[in-house]
mmCIF file of C-alpha atoms in Angstrom:
data_model
loop_
_atom_site.group_PDB
_atom_site.id
_atom_site.type_symbol
_atom_site.label_atom_id
_atom_site.label_comp_id
_atom_site.label_asym_id
_atom_site.label_seq_id
_atom_site.Cartn_x
_atom_site.Cartn_y
_atom_site.Cartn_z
ATOM 1 C CA MET A 1 27.400 28.004 -71.627
ATOM 2 C CA GLY A 2 23.860 26.996 -70.927
ATOM 3 C CA ALA A 3 21.454 29.020 -68.904
ATOM 4 C CA ARG A 4 21.658 28.559 -65.158
ATOM 5 C CA ALA A 5 18.886 26.483 -63.609
ATOM 6 C CA PRO A 6 16.653 28.469 -61.329
ATOM 7 C CA ALA A 7 17.380 27.925 -57.636
ATOM 8 C CA ALA A 8 15.019 25.578 -55.875
ATOM 9 C CA ARG A 9 12.584 27.393 -53.649
ATOM 10 C CA LEU A 10 12.432 25.865 -50.187
ATOM 11 C CA PRO A 11 9.251 26.042 -48.124
ATOM 12 C CA ALA A 12 9.926 28.430 -45.282
ATOM 13 C CA LEU A 13 8.093 29.954 -42.413
ATOM 14 C CA ARG A 14 6.541 33.300 -43.121
ATOM 15 C CA LEU A 15 5.096 35.919 -40.908
ATOM 16 C CA ALA A 16 1.632 37.153 -41.560
ATOM 17 C CA PRO A 17 0.004 40.079 -39.833
ATOM 18 C CA ARG A 18 -2.791 39.179 -37.479
ATOM 19 C CA ALA A 19 -5.998 41.028 -37.943
ATOM 20 C CA GLY A 20 -6.232 43.946 -35.593
ATOM 21 C CA ILE A 21 -3.739 46.262 -33.941
ATOM 22 C CA ARG A 22 -3.163 47.402 -30.400
ATOM 23 C CA ALA A 23 -2.030 50.614 -28.812
ATOM 24 C CA HIS A 24 1.378 50.682 -27.160
ATOM 25 C CA GLY A 25 2.824 53.856 -25.681
ATOM 26 C CA GLY A 26 0.528 56.016 -27.734
ATOM 27 C CA ALA A 27 1.597 54.344 -30.993
ATOM 28 C CA HIS A 28 0.125 51.530 -32.970
ATOM 29 C CA ARG A 29 2.017 48.461 -34.109
ATOM 30 C CA ASP A 30 1.153 45.246 -35.861
ATOM 31 C CA ARG A 31 1.065 41.946 -33.898
ATOM 32 C CA PRO A 32 2.536 39.361 -36.269
ATOM 33 C CA ALA A 33 1.513 35.754 -35.815
ATOM 34 C CA ARG A 34 3.690 32.838 -36.815
ATOM 35 C CA VAL A 35 2.139 30.731 -39.532
ATOM 36 C CA LEU A 36 3.755 27.306 -39.822
ATOM 37 C CA HIS A 37 4.345 25.334 -42.984
ATOM 38 C CA ARG A 38 1.306 23.290 -43.965
ATOM 39 C CA GLN A 39 3.182 20.012 -43.307
ATOM 40 C CA ALA A 40 3.733 21.050 -39.707
ATOM 41 C CA ARG A 41 0.129 22.116 -39.433
ATOM 42 C CA ALA A 42 -0.945 18.729 -40.797
ATOM 43 C CA GLN A 43 0.825 17.170 -37.824
ATOM 44 C CA GLY A 44 -1.341 19.216 -35.504
ATOM 45 C CA ILE A 45 1.282 21.811 -34.535
ATOM 46 C CA GLY A 46 -0.082 25.177 -35.436
ATOM 47 C CA ARG A 47 -2.237 27.705 -33.761
ATOM 48 C CA HIS A 48 -3.727 25.987 -30.745
ATOM 49 C CA ARG A 49 -5.883 27.521 -28.059
ATOM 50 C CA GLN A 50 -3.371 26.326 -25.476
ATOM 51 C CA GLY A 51 -0.275 27.000 -27.550
ATOM 52 C CA VAL A 52 2.361 24.654 -28.921
ATOM 53 C CA ALA A 53 3.667 23.887 -25.421
ATOM 54 C CA GLY A 54 0.201 22.963 -24.233
ATOM 55 C CA LEU A 55 -0.368 20.698 -27.214
ATOM 56 C CA ALA A 56 2.964 18.943 -26.650
ATOM 57 C CA ALA A 57 2.158 18.465 -22.967
ATOM 58 C CA GLY A 58 -1.184 16.969 -23.894
ATOM 59 C CA ARG A 59 0.504 14.488 -26.191
ATOM 60 C CA ARG A 60 2.900 13.449 -23.437
ATOM 61 C CA LEU A 61 -0.049 12.831 -21.141
ATOM 62 C CA GLU A 62 -1.740 10.684 -23.792
ATOM 63 C CA GLU A 63 1.424 8.632 -24.218
ATOM 64 C CA GLU A 64 1.440 8.009 -20.466
ATOM 65 C CA GLY A 65 -2.209 6.948 -20.487
ATOM 66 C CA VAL A 66 -3.468 9.985 -18.528
ATOM 67 C CA ARG A 67 -6.844 11.277 -19.641
ATOM 68 C CA ARG A 68 -8.088 14.774 -18.948
ATOM 69 C CA PRO A 69 -11.628 16.159 -18.880
ATOM 70 C CA ARG A 70 -12.754 17.951 -22.035
ATOM 71 C CA GLY A 71 -11.767 21.598 -21.956
ATOM 72 C CA GLU A 72 -9.341 21.303 -19.055
ATOM 73 C CA PRO A 73 -5.934 22.979 -19.606
ATOM 74 C CA VAL A 74 -3.283 20.346 -20.207
ATOM 75 C CA ILE A 75 -0.610 22.294 -18.346
ATOM 76 C CA ALA A 76 -2.687 22.264 -15.151
ATOM 77 C CA THR A 77 -3.450 18.576 -15.622
ATOM 78 C CA ARG A 78 0.210 17.820 -16.112
ATOM 79 C CA THR A 79 1.096 19.566 -12.873
ATOM 80 C CA ARG A 80 -1.566 17.735 -10.874
ATOM 81 C CA THR A 81 -0.812 14.265 -12.229
ATOM 82 C CA ALA A 82 2.957 14.439 -12.387
ATOM 83 C CA ALA A 83 3.349 12.129 -9.380
ATOM 84 C CA LYS A 84 1.524 8.960 -10.355
ATOM 85 C CA PRO A 85 0.887 6.828 -7.247
ATOM 86 C CA ARG A 86 0.492 3.570 -9.160
ATOM 87 C CA SER A 87 2.305 2.219 -12.192
ATOM 88 C CA ARG A 88 0.283 0.849 -15.079
ATOM 89 C CA ASN A 89 -0.121 -2.890 -15.458
ATOM 90 C CA ARG A 90 2.132 -4.656 -17.909
ATOM 91 C CA ARG A 91 0.721 -6.948 -20.562
ATOM 92 C CA GLY A 92 -0.671 -10.076 -18.903
ATOM 93 C CA GLU A 93 -1.058 -8.417 -15.480
ATOM 94 C CA GLY A 94 -4.702 -7.418 -15.767
ATOM 95 C CA GLU A 95 -5.619 -9.264 -12.568
ATOM 96 C CA ARG A 96 -3.087 -7.341 -10.485
ATOM 97 C CA LEU A 97 -5.373 -4.348 -9.981
ATOM 98 C CA HIS A 98 -8.264 -6.669 -9.087
ATOM 99 C CA ALA A 99 -6.169 -8.243 -6.329
ATOM 100 C CA GLU A 100 -4.952 -4.852 -5.085
ATOM 101 C CA ILE A 101 -8.533 -3.587 -4.824
ATOM 102 C CA LEU A 102 -9.563 -6.640 -2.798
ATOM 103 C CA GLU A 103 -6.572 -6.272 -0.507
ATOM 104 C CA ALA A 104 -7.179 -2.554 0.090
ATOM 105 C CA ALA A 105 -10.895 -3.035 0.776
ATOM 106 C CA GLY A 106 -10.098 -5.893 3.146
ATOM 107 C CA ARG A 107 -7.598 -3.760 5.059
ATOM 108 C CA LEU A 108 -10.128 -0.950 5.418
ATOM 109 C CA LEU A 109 -12.834 -3.335 6.615
ATOM 110 C CA LEU A 110 -10.588 -5.061 9.120
ATOM 111 C CA LYS A 111 -9.210 -1.750 10.371
ATOM 112 C CA THR A 112 -12.511 0.079 10.828
ATOM 113 C CA GLY A 113 -14.866 -2.843 11.395
ATOM 114 C CA ASP A 114 -17.497 -0.661 9.731
ATOM 115 C CA GLU A 115 -18.845 -1.376 6.264
ATOM 116 C CA GLU A 116 -20.191 2.175 5.989
ATOM 117 C CA ALA A 117 -16.650 3.530 6.355
ATOM 118 C CA VAL A 118 -15.535 1.575 3.301
ATOM 119 C CA SER A 119 -16.496 3.655 0.270
ATOM 120 C CA ILE A 120 -15.496 3.193 -3.343
ATOM 121 C CA ARG A 121 -13.542 6.456 -3.162
ATOM 122 C CA ALA A 122 -11.682 5.364 -0.020
ATOM 123 C CA VAL A 123 -10.685 2.097 -1.675
ATOM 124 C CA ALA A 124 -9.619 3.910 -4.855
ATOM 125 C CA ASP A 125 -7.463 6.315 -2.841
ATOM 126 C CA ALA A 126 -5.842 3.412 -1.002
ATOM 127 C CA VAL A 127 -4.987 1.661 -4.274
ATOM 128 C CA GLY A 128 -3.923 4.829 -6.100
ATOM 129 C CA VAL A 129 -6.534 4.818 -8.866
ATOM 130 C CA THR A 130 -9.684 6.755 -9.672
ATOM 131 C CA PRO A 131 -13.118 5.518 -8.502
ATOM 132 C CA PRO A 132 -14.243 4.588 -12.049
ATOM 133 C CA SER A 133 -11.372 2.082 -12.165
ATOM 134 C CA ILE A 134 -12.996 0.165 -9.291
ATOM 135 C CA TYR A 135 -16.225 -0.245 -11.256
ATOM 136 C CA LEU A 136 -14.331 -1.986 -14.052
ATOM 137 C CA HIS A 137 -13.798 -4.880 -11.619
ATOM 138 C CA PHE A 138 -16.831 -4.710 -9.290
ATOM 139 C CA ALA A 139 -20.374 -3.677 -10.180
ATOM 140 C CA ASP A 140 -20.948 -1.762 -6.947
ATOM 141 C CA LYS A 141 -19.935 -1.534 -3.302
ATOM 142 C CA ASN A 142 -21.963 -4.595 -2.306
ATOM 143 C CA ALA A 143 -20.207 -6.711 -4.924
ATOM 144 C CA LEU A 144 -16.852 -5.520 -3.595
ATOM 145 C CA LEU A 145 -17.778 -6.281 0.028
ATOM 146 C CA LEU A 146 -19.023 -9.735 -0.940
ATOM 147 C CA ALA A 147 -15.764 -10.446 -2.774
ATOM 148 C CA VAL A 148 -13.771 -9.341 0.286
ATOM 149 C CA CYS A 149 -15.849 -11.651 2.477
ATOM 150 C CA GLU A 150 -15.288 -14.587 0.126
ATOM 151 C CA GLU A 151 -11.546 -13.892 0.092
ATOM 152 C CA GLN A 152 -11.483 -14.077 3.904
ATOM 153 C CA PHE A 153 -13.291 -17.413 3.734
ATOM 154 C CA ARG A 154 -10.635 -18.672 1.334
ATOM 155 C CA LEU A 155 -7.847 -17.671 3.726
ATOM 156 C CA PHE A 156 -9.783 -19.203 6.608
ATOM 157 C CA GLY A 157 -10.093 -22.501 4.734
ATOM 158 C CA GLU A 158 -6.363 -22.574 4.017
ATOM 159 C CA TYR A 159 -5.643 -21.913 7.692
ATOM 160 C CA VAL A 160 -7.823 -24.789 8.895
ATOM 161 C CA GLU A 161 -6.684 -27.317 6.287
ATOM 162 C CA SER A 162 -3.014 -26.600 6.928
ATOM 163 C CA ARG A 163 -3.530 -27.761 10.520
ATOM 164 C CA CYS A 164 -5.524 -30.928 9.946
ATOM 165 C CA ALA A 165 -5.124 -32.258 6.379
ATOM 166 C CA HIS A 166 -1.948 -34.215 7.223
ATOM 167 C CA ILE A 167 -3.663 -36.238 9.981
ATOM 168 C CA ASP A 168 -4.779 -39.732 8.935
ATOM 169 C CA ASP A 169 -6.974 -40.740 11.868
ATOM 170 C CA PRO A 170 -10.483 -39.322 11.162
ATOM 171 C CA ILE A 171 -11.344 -38.599 14.806
ATOM 172 C CA GLU A 172 -8.020 -36.868 15.456
ATOM 173 C CA GLN A 173 -8.553 -34.911 12.265
ATOM 174 C CA LEU A 174 -11.980 -33.808 13.486
ATOM 175 C CA MET A 175 -10.397 -32.652 16.753
ATOM 176 C CA ALA A 176 -7.678 -30.725 14.913
ATOM 177 C CA ARG A 177 -10.260 -29.175 12.585
ATOM 178 C CA GLY A 178 -12.327 -27.903 15.495
ATOM 179 C CA LYS A 179 -9.274 -26.468 17.274
ATOM 180 C CA ALA A 180 -8.088 -24.708 14.127
ATOM 181 C CA TYR A 181 -11.559 -23.205 13.623
ATOM 182 C CA VAL A 182 -11.563 -21.676 17.101
ATOM 183 C CA GLN A 183 -7.920 -20.612 16.912
ATOM 184 C CA PHE A 184 -8.520 -18.695 13.686
ATOM 185 C CA GLY A 185 -11.323 -16.715 15.304
ATOM 186 C CA MET A 186 -9.242 -15.920 18.374
ATOM 187 C CA GLU A 187 -6.159 -14.930 16.348
ATOM 188 C CA HIS A 188 -8.127 -12.968 13.727
ATOM 189 C CA PRO A 189 -11.287 -11.663 15.451
ATOM 190 C CA GLU A 190 -11.833 -8.840 12.927
ATOM 191 C CA ALA A 191 -11.707 -11.282 10.018
ATOM 192 C CA TYR A 192 -14.066 -13.655 11.829
ATOM 193 C CA ARG A 193 -16.590 -10.866 12.407
ATOM 194 C CA LEU A 194 -16.337 -9.890 8.752
ATOM 195 C CA MET A 195 -17.030 -13.458 7.652
ATOM 196 C CA PHE A 196 -20.013 -14.155 9.884
ATOM 197 C CA MET A 197 -21.273 -10.962 11.539
ATOM 198 C CA THR A 198 -21.527 -8.295 8.852
ATOM 199 C CA ARG A 199 -24.011 -7.330 6.187
ATOM 200 C CA ALA A 200 -21.625 -8.646 3.539
ATOM 201 C CA SER A 201 -21.663 -12.083 5.151
ATOM 202 C CA GLN A 202 -25.469 -12.162 4.845
ATOM 203 C CA MET A 203 -25.590 -11.374 1.124
ATOM 204 C CA PRO A 204 -27.092 -14.079 -1.098
ATOM 205 C CA ARG A 205 -24.602 -16.489 -2.631
ATOM 206 C CA PRO A 206 -24.760 -19.936 -4.213
ATOM 207 C CA GLU A 207 -25.297 -22.622 -1.570
ATOM 208 C CA ASP A 208 -22.442 -24.789 -2.842
ATOM 209 C CA ALA A 209 -20.037 -21.844 -2.773
ATOM 210 C CA MET A 210 -21.004 -21.089 0.810
ATOM 211 C CA SER A 211 -20.508 -24.708 1.842
ATOM 212 C CA ASP A 212 -17.071 -24.831 0.246
ATOM 213 C CA ALA A 213 -16.052 -21.455 1.672
ATOM 214 C CA SER A 214 -17.026 -22.303 5.239
ATOM 215 C CA GLY A 215 -15.276 -25.672 5.104
ATOM 216 C CA TYR A 216 -18.528 -27.560 5.587
ATOM 217 C CA CYS A 217 -17.847 -29.929 2.664
ATOM 218 C CA ARG A 218 -14.483 -30.950 4.108
ATOM 219 C CA LEU A 219 -16.029 -31.356 7.540
ATOM 220 C CA LEU A 220 -18.716 -33.594 6.046
ATOM 221 C CA ASP A 221 -16.085 -35.726 4.294
ATOM 222 C CA ASN A 222 -14.225 -35.980 7.588
ATOM 223 C CA VAL A 223 -17.372 -37.224 9.350
ATOM 224 C CA LYS A 224 -18.027 -39.791 6.608
ATOM 225 C CA ALA A 225 -14.459 -41.086 6.992
ATOM 226 C CA ALA A 226 -15.048 -41.468 10.727
ATOM 227 C CA GLN A 227 -18.294 -43.351 10.022
ATOM 228 C CA ALA A 228 -16.457 -45.678 7.644
ATOM 229 C CA ALA A 229 -13.921 -46.371 10.401
ATOM 230 C CA ARG A 230 -16.855 -47.069 12.769
ATOM 231 C CA ALA A 231 -15.653 -44.248 15.031
ATOM 232 C CA ILE A 232 -19.050 -42.510 14.642
ATOM 233 C CA THR A 233 -22.166 -44.659 14.845
ATOM 234 C CA GLU A 234 -24.765 -42.034 13.879
ATOM 235 C CA PRO A 235 -25.775 -42.892 10.272
ATOM 236 C CA ASP A 236 -26.758 -39.331 9.268
ATOM 237 C CA ALA A 237 -23.460 -37.691 8.329
ATOM 238 C CA GLU A 238 -25.037 -34.292 7.626
ATOM 239 C CA LEU A 239 -26.672 -34.254 11.061
ATOM 240 C CA VAL A 240 -23.326 -34.951 12.741
ATOM 241 C CA ALA A 241 -21.404 -32.428 10.618
ATOM 242 C CA THR A 242 -23.977 -29.672 11.132
ATOM 243 C CA GLY A 243 -24.066 -30.289 14.876
ATOM 244 C CA LEU A 244 -20.271 -30.182 15.154
ATOM 245 C CA TRP A 245 -20.111 -27.003 13.093
ATOM 246 C CA ALA A 246 -22.779 -25.314 15.222
ATOM 247 C CA MET A 247 -20.972 -26.168 18.461
ATOM 248 C CA VAL A 248 -17.529 -25.055 17.262
ATOM 249 C CA HIS A 249 -18.943 -21.894 15.688
ATOM 250 C CA GLY A 250 -20.766 -21.077 18.916
ATOM 251 C CA ILE A 251 -17.578 -21.441 20.963
ATOM 252 C CA THR A 252 -15.667 -19.209 18.534
ATOM 253 C CA SER A 253 -18.366 -16.525 18.440
ATOM 254 C CA LEU A 254 -18.478 -16.372 22.232
ATOM 255 C CA ALA A 255 -14.690 -16.149 22.449
ATOM 256 C CA VAL A 256 -14.642 -13.330 19.879
ATOM 257 C CA CYS A 257 -17.622 -11.295 21.081
ATOM 258 C CA VAL A 258 -17.897 -11.817 24.846
ATOM 259 C CA PRO A 259 -15.275 -10.062 26.984
ATOM 260 C CA GLY A 260 -14.023 -12.296 29.764
ATOM 261 C CA PHE A 261 -15.187 -15.520 28.111
ATOM 262 C CA PRO A 262 -14.127 -18.319 30.510
ATOM 263 C CA ASP A 263 -10.708 -19.720 29.653
ATOM 264 C CA VAL A 264 -11.189 -23.399 30.388
ATOM 265 C CA GLY A 265 -8.582 -24.492 27.869
ATOM 266 C CA LEU A 266 -9.236 -24.935 24.176
ATOM 267 C CA ASP A 267 -8.119 -28.572 24.082
ATOM 268 C CA ARG A 268 -10.356 -29.560 26.988
ATOM 269 C CA LEU A 269 -13.315 -27.671 25.529
ATOM 270 C CA ILE A 270 -12.986 -29.266 22.082
ATOM 271 C CA GLU A 271 -12.545 -32.750 23.545
ATOM 272 C CA HIS A 272 -15.652 -32.293 25.670
ATOM 273 C CA VAL A 273 -17.695 -31.157 22.687
#
């Protein structure tokens, strides 16, 4: 019979004494420390200042996309961030957070009517993100307020056009446009103040963008159509459009800002103008 092959030696955990001893009940005893196999240590599971449980918790946080400040215990971070108020965007949904920020800032502005009450932190809390996340979409608070103002103009334009775009007669369309303008202000006074009576509404913006947002371009086209139909004899279309806008805007501002503004009937007032 041949000689028996030596048994394979398996890598196993071993206990090594830790330097130093401590007193316990008047006697001294060693404090052994577990030393893991080098393959386990290569995976990052060994002696860790927060322990194996802390390291595992930190990895779970990283998998969930939660970052922690340098040096902060992962167990404490895990406890504080366990209830995540907002789910992460899926692939292709990068604009969702942008829209949620605009919506939250708009709600705060319309609710308080005070731009100073709308802070980056307040908006972040309303959305369920951290303040730095806001700055990934807007450079500063002024940029956010301007974007909110422009969004209100977009909604305002949709409101007006939905009430007059289907009308073929240019004069009747002008009448419907003016009524819709005033009705929007009376139905949404906070939004109207935000659009025209706040610091955000006075921020510099491209002239063409302002004309489109306010509906002036569509009003001007409406006036030109009325001129072509010989319903308006004044040759200067911009003069007519600007005058009509000023009169309708004045009526709306008075109705929004002046308590007890005389109720003479919107239809009669627009027809007279």
